[in-house]
PDB file of C-alpha atoms in Angstrom:
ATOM      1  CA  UNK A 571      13.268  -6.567 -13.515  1.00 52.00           C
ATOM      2  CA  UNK A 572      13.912  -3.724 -11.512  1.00 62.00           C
ATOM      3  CA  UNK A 573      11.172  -2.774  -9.009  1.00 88.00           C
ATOM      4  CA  UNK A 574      10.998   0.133  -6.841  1.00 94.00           C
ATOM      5  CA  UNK A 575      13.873   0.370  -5.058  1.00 95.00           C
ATOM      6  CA  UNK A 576      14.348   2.380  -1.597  1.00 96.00           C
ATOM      7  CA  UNK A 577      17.186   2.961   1.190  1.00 96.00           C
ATOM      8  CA  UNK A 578      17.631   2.320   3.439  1.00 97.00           C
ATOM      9  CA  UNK A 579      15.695  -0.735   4.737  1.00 95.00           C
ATOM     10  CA  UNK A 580      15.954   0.273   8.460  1.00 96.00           C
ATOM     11  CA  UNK A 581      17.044   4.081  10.001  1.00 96.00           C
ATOM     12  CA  UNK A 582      17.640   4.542  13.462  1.00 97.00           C
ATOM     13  CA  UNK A 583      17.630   8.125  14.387  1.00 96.00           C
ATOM     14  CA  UNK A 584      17.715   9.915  17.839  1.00 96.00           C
ATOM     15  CA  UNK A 585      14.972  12.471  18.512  1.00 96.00           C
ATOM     16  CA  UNK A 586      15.848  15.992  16.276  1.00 96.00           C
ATOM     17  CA  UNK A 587      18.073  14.367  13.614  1.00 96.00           C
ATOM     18  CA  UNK A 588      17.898  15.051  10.389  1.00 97.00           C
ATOM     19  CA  UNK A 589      17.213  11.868   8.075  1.00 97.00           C
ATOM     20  CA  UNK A 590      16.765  11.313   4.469  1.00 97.00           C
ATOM     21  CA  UNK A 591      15.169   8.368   2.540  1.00 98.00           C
ATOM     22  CA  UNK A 592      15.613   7.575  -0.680  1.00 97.00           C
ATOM     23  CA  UNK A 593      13.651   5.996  -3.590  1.00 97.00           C
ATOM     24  CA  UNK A 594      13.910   4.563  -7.331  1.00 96.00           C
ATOM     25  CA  UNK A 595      10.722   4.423  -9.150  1.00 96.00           C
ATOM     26  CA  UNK A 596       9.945   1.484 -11.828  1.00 94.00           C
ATOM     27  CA  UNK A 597      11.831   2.670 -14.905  1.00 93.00           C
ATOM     28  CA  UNK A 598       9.489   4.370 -16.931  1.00 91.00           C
ATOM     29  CA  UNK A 599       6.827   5.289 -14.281  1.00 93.00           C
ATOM     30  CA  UNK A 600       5.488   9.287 -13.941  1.00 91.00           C
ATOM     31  CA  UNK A 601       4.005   9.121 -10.683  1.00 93.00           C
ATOM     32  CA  UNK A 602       5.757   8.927  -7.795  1.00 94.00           C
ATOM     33  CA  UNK A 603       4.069   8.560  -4.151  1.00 94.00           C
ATOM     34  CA  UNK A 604       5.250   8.413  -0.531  1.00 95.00           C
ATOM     35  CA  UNK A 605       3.078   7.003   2.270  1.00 93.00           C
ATOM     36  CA  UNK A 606       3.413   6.463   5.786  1.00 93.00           C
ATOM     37  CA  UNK A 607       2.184   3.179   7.452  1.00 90.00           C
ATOM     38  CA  UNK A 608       1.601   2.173  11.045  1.00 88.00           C
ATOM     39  CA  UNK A 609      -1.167  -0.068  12.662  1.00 81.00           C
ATOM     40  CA  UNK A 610      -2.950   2.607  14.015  1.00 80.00           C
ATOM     41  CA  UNK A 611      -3.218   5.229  11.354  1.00 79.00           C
ATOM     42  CA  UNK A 612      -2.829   2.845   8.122  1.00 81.00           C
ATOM     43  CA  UNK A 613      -1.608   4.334   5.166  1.00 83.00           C
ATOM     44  CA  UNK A 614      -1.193   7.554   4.960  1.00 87.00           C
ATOM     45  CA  UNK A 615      -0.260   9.814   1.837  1.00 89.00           C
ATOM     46  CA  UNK A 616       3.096  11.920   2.677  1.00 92.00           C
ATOM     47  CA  UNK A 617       3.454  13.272  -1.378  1.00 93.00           C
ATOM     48  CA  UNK A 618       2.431  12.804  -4.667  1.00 92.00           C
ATOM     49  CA  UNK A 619       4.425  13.785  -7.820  1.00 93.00           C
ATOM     50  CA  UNK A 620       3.587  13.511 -11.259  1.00 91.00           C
ATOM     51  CA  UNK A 621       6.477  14.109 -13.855  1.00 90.00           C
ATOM     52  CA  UNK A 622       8.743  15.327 -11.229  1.00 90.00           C
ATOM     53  CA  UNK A 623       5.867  17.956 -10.038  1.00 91.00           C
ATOM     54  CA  UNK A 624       4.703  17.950  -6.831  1.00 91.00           C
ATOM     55  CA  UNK A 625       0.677  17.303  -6.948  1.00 89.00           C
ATOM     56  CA  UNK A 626      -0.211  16.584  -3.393  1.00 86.00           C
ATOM     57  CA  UNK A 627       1.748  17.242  -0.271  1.00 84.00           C
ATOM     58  CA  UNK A 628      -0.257  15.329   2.000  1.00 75.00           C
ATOM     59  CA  UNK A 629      -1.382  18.567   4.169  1.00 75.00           C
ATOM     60  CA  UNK A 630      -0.696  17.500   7.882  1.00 70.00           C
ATOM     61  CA  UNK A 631       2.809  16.453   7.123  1.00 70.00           C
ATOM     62  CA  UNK A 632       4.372  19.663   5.307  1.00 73.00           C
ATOM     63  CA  UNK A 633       5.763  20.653   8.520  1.00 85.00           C
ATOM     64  CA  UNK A 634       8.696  18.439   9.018  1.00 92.00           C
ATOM     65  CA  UNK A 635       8.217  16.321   6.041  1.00 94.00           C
ATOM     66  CA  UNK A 636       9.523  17.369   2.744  1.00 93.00           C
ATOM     67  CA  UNK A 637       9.773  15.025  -0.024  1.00 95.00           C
ATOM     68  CA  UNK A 638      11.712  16.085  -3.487  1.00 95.00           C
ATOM     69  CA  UNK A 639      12.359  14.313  -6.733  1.00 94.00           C
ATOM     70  CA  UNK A 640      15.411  15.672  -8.452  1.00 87.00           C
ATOM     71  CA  UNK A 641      15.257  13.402 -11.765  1.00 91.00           C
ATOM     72  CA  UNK A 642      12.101  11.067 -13.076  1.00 90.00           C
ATOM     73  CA  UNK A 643      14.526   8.195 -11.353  1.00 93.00           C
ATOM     74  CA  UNK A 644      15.129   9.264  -7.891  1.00 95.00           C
ATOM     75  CA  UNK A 645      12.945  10.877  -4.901  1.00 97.00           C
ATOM     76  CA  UNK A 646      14.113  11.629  -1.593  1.00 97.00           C
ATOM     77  CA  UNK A 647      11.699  12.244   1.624  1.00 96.00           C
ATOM     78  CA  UNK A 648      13.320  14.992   4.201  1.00 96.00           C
ATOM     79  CA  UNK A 649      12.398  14.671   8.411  1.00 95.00           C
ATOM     80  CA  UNK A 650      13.887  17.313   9.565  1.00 95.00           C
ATOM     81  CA  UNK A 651      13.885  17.328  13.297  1.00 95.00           C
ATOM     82  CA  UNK A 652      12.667  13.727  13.804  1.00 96.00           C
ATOM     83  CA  UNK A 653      10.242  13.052  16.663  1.00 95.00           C
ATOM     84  CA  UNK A 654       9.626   9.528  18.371  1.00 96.00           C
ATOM     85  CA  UNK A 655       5.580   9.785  16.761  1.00 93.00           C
ATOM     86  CA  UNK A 656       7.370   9.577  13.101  1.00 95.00           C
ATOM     87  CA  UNK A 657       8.840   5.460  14.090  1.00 96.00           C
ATOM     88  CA  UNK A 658       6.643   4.274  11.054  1.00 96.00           C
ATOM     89  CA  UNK A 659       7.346   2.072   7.963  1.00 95.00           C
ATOM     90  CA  UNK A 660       7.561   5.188   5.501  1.00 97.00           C
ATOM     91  CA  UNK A 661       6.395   3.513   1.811  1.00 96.00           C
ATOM     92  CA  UNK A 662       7.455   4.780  -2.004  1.00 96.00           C
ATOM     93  CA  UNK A 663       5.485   3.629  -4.530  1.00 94.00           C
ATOM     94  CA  UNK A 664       5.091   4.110  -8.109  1.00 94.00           C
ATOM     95  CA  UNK A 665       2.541   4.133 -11.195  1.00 91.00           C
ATOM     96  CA  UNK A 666       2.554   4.144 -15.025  1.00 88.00           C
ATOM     97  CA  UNK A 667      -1.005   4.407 -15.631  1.00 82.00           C
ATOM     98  CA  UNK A 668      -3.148   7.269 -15.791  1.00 74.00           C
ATOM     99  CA  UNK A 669      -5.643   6.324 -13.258  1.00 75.00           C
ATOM    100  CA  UNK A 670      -3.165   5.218 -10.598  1.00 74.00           C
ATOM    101  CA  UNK A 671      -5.106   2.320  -9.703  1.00 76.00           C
ATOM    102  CA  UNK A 672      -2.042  -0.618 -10.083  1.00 86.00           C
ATOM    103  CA  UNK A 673       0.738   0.598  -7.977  1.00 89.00           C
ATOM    104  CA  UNK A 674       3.943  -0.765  -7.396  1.00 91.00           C
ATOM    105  CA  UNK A 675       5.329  -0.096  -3.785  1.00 93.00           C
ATOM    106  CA  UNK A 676       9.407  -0.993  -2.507  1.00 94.00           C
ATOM    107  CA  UNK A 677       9.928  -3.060   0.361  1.00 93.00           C
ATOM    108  CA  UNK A 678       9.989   0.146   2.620  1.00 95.00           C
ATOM    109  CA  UNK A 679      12.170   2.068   5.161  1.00 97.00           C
ATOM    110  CA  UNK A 680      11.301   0.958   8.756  1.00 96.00           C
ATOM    111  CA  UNK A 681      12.464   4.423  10.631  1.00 97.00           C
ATOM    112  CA  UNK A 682      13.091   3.924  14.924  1.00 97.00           C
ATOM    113  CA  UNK A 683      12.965   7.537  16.316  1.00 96.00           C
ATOM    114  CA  UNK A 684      14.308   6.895  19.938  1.00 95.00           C
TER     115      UNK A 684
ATOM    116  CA  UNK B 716     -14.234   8.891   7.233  1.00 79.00           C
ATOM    117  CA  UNK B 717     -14.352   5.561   4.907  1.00 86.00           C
ATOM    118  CA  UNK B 718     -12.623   2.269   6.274  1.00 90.00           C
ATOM    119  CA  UNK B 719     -11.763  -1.247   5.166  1.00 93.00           C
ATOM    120  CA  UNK B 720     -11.654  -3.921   7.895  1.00 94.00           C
ATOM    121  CA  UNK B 721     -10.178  -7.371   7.811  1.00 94.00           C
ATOM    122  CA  UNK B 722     -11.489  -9.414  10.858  1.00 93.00           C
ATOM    123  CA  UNK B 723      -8.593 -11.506  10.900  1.00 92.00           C
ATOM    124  CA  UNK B 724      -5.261 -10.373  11.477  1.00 92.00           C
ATOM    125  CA  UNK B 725      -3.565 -14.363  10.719  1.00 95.00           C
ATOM    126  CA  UNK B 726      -5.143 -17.670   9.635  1.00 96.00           C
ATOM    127  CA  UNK B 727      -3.628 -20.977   8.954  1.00 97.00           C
ATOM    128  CA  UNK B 728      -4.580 -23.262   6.256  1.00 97.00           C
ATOM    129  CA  UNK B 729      -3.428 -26.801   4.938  1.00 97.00           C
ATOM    130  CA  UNK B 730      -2.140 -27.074   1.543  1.00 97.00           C
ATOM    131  CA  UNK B 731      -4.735 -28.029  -0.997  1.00 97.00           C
ATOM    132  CA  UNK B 732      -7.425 -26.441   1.347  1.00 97.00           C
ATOM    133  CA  UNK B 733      -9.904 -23.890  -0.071  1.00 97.00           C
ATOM    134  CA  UNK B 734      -9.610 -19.865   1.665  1.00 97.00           C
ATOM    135  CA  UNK B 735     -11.595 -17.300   2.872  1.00 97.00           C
ATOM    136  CA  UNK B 736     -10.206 -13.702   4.017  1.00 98.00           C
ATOM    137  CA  UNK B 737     -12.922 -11.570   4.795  1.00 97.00           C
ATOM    138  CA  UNK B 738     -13.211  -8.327   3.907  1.00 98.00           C
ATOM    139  CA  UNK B 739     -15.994  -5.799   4.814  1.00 97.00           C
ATOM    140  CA  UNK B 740     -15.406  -1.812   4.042  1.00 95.00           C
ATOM    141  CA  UNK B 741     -17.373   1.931   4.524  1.00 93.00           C
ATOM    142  CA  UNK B 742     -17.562   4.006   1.983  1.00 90.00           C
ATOM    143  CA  UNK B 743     -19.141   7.455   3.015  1.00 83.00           C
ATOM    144  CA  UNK B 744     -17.582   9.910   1.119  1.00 78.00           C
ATOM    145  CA  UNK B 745     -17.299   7.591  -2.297  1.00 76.00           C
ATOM    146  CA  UNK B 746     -20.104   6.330  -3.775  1.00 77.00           C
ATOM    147  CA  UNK B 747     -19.454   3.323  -5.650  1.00 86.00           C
ATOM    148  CA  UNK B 748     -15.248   2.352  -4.432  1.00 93.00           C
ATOM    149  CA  UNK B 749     -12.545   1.010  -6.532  1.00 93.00           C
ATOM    150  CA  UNK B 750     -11.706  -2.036  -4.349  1.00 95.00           C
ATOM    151  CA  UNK B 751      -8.299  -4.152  -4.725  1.00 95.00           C
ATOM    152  CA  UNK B 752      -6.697  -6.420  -3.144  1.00 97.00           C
ATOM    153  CA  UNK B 753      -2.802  -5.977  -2.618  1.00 95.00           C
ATOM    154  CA  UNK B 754      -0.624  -8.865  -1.480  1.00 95.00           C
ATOM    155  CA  UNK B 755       2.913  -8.925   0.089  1.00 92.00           C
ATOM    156  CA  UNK B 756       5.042 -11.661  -0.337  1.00 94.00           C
ATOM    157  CA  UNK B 757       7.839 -12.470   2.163  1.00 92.00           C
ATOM    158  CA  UNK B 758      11.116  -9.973   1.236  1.00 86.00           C
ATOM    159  CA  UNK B 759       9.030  -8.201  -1.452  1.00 87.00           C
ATOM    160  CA  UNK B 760       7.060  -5.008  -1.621  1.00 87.00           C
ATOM    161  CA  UNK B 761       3.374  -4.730  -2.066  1.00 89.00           C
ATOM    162  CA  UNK B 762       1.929  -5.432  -4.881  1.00 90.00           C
ATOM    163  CA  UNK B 763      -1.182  -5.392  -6.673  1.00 92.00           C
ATOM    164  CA  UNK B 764      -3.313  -9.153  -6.617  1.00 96.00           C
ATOM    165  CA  UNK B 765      -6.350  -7.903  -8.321  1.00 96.00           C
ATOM    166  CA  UNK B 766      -8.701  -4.785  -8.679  1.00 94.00           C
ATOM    167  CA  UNK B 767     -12.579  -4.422  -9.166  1.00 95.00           C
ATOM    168  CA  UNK B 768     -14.248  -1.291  -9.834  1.00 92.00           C
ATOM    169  CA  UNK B 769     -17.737  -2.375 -10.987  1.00 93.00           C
ATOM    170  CA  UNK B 770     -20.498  -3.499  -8.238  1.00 93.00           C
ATOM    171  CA  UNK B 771     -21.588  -7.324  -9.040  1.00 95.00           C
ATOM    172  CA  UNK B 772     -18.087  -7.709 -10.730  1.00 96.00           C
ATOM    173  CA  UNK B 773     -15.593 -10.150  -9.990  1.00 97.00           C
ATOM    174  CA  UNK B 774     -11.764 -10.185 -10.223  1.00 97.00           C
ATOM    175  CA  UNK B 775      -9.746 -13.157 -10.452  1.00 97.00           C
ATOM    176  CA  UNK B 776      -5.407 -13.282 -10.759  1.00 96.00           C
ATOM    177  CA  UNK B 777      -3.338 -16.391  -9.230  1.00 96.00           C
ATOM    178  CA  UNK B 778      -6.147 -18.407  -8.845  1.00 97.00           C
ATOM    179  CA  UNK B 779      -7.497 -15.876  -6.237  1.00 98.00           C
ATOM    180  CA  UNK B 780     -10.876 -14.335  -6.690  1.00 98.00           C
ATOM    181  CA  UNK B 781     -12.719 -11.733  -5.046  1.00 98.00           C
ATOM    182  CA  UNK B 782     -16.569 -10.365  -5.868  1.00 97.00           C
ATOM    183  CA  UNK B 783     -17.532  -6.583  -4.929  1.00 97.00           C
ATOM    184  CA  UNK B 784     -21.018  -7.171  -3.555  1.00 96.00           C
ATOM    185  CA  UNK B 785     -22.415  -3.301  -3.120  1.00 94.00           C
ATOM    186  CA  UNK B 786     -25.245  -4.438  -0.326  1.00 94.00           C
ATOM    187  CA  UNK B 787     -23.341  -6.468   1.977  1.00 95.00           C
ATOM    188  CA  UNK B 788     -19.969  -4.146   1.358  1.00 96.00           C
ATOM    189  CA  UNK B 789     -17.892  -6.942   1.193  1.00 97.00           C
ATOM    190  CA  UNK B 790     -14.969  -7.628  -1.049  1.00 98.00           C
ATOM    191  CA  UNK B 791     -13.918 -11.443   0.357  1.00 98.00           C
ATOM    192  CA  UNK B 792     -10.850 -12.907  -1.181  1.00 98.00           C
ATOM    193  CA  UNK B 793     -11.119 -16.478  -1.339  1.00 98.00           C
ATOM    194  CA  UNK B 794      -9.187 -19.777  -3.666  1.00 98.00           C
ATOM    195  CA  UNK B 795     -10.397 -23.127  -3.805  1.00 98.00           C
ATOM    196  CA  UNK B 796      -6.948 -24.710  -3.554  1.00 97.00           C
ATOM    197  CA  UNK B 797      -3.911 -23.240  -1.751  1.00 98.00           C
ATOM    198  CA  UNK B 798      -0.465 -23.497  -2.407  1.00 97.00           C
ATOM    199  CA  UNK B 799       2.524 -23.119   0.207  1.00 97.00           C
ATOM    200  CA  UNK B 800       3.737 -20.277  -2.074  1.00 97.00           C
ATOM    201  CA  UNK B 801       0.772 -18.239  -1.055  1.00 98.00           C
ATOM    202  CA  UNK B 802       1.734 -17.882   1.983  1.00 98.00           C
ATOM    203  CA  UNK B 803       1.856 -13.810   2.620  1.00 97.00           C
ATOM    204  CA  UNK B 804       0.330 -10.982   3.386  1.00 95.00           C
ATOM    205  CA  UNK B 805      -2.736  -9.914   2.164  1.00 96.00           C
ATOM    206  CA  UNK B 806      -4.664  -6.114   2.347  1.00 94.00           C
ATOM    207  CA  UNK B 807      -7.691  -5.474   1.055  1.00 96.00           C
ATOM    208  CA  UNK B 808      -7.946  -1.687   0.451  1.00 94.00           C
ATOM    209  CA  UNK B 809     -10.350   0.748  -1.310  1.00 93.00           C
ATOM    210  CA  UNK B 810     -10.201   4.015  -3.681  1.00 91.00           C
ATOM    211  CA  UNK B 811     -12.028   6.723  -5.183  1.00 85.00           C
ATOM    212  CA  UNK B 812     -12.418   6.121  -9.200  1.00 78.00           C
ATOM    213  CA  UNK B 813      -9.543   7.587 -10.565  1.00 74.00           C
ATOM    214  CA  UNK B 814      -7.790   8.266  -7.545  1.00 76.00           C
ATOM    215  CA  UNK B 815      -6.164   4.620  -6.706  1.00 76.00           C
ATOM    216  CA  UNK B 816      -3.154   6.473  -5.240  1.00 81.00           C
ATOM    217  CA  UNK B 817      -5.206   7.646  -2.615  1.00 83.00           C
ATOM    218  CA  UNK B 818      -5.797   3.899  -1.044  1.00 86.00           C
ATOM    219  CA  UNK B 819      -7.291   3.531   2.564  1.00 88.00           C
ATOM    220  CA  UNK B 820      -5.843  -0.053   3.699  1.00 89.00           C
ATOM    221  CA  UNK B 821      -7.471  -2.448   5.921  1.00 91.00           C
ATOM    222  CA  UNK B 822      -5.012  -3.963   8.057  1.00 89.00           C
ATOM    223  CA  UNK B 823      -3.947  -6.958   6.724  1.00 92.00           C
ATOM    224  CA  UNK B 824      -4.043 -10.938   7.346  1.00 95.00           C
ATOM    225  CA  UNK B 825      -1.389 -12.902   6.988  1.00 96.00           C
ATOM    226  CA  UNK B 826      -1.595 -16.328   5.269  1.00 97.00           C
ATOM    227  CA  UNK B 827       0.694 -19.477   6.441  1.00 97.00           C
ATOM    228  CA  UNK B 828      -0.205 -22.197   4.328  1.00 97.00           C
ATOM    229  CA  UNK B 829       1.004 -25.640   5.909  1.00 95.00           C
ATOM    230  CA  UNK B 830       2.968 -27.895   3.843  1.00 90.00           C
TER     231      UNK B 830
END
């Protein structure tokens, strides 16, 4: 039973690189979501999609942050430069009903911005 | 802003021993919340223990039960009998109706249950 799947599990980036994480919904799912969890801020909503469309951006992250889904199985989230603030377990989760209300999240990408 | 908060951040309990994991939240810009309970077990990714979005309701999965109680804001998660296999992490969170993507989390207490 395939879950949702992202890579990779830890990224280690020096400040101003570019990196990319990836993630494979639930087969079958339309909405897509990335969040952004740390201790202090809690989870935080990067994007939304919805059928490959882009619904929510998540407003104070559309500077650096740029998260695309190419096909209804496979999303990518863009830093792009990378600053120490962004060390955060970065979340994808996925939904296949209407309301959104039972989501099923991957294990996560734990990024280290040094 | 509204806020979900989770007093304790790890508690212990013996196998067979009932469970409490309190959960109080604020709700100022949502009337009446969705509130859930998500649970992470050890090398998996979160996933959803139970939901209620009626006040006075209660939601049960797993043996787990939790009742949304509108005048004390609570949404406690509690079993009568724990197993070892419980042992994880648990996050009570709340949503607008309708909106459940939109989650705000509390932040989590993790459950060791002794063998």
């Amino acid at each position: 039973d395939a879950g949702v799947t992202q890579t990779p599990r830890h990224e280690v980036a020096e400040k101003g690189q570019t990196i990319i994480l990836k993630c494979e919904p639930v087969s079958g799912h339309n909405d897509l979501f990335w969040y952004r969890q740390t201790k202090i801020q809690g989870l935080e909503l990067l994007s939304y999609f919805r059928s490959k469309s882009l619904m929510e951006d998540g407003g104070a992250f559309k500077d650096r942050f740029k998260a695309e889904m190419l096909n209804s199985s496979f999303s990518t989230l863009k830093i792009q430069p990378t600053e120490p603030k962004d060390s955060a377990v970065y979340l994808c989760a996925s939904s296949g009903d209407i309301s959104n209300e039972r989501l099923f999240f991957g294990h996560g990408t734990k990024l280290s911005v040094l | 802003g509204d806020s979900v908060t989770q007093t304790e951040g790890q508690v212990t309990v013996s196998e067979s021993k009932s469970l409490i994991i309190n959960c109080t939240y604020s709700a100022t810009s949502i009337g009446y919340p969705n509130l859930f309970w998500y649970v992470r077990y050890p090398g998996e990714g979160l996933q959803l223990l139970l939901k209620v979005i009626t006040a006075g309701q209660k939601g049960s999965s797993r043996g787990f039960e939790a009742t949304y109680n509108k005048e004390a804001t609570s949404f406690h998660l509690q079993k009568a009998s724990v197993q070892e296999s419980d042992s994880a992490v648990y996050y009570c969170a709340l949503s607008a109706t309708n909106m459940g993507y939109k989650l705000t989390f509390g932040t989590g207490t993790s459950l060791l249950v002794d063998p």
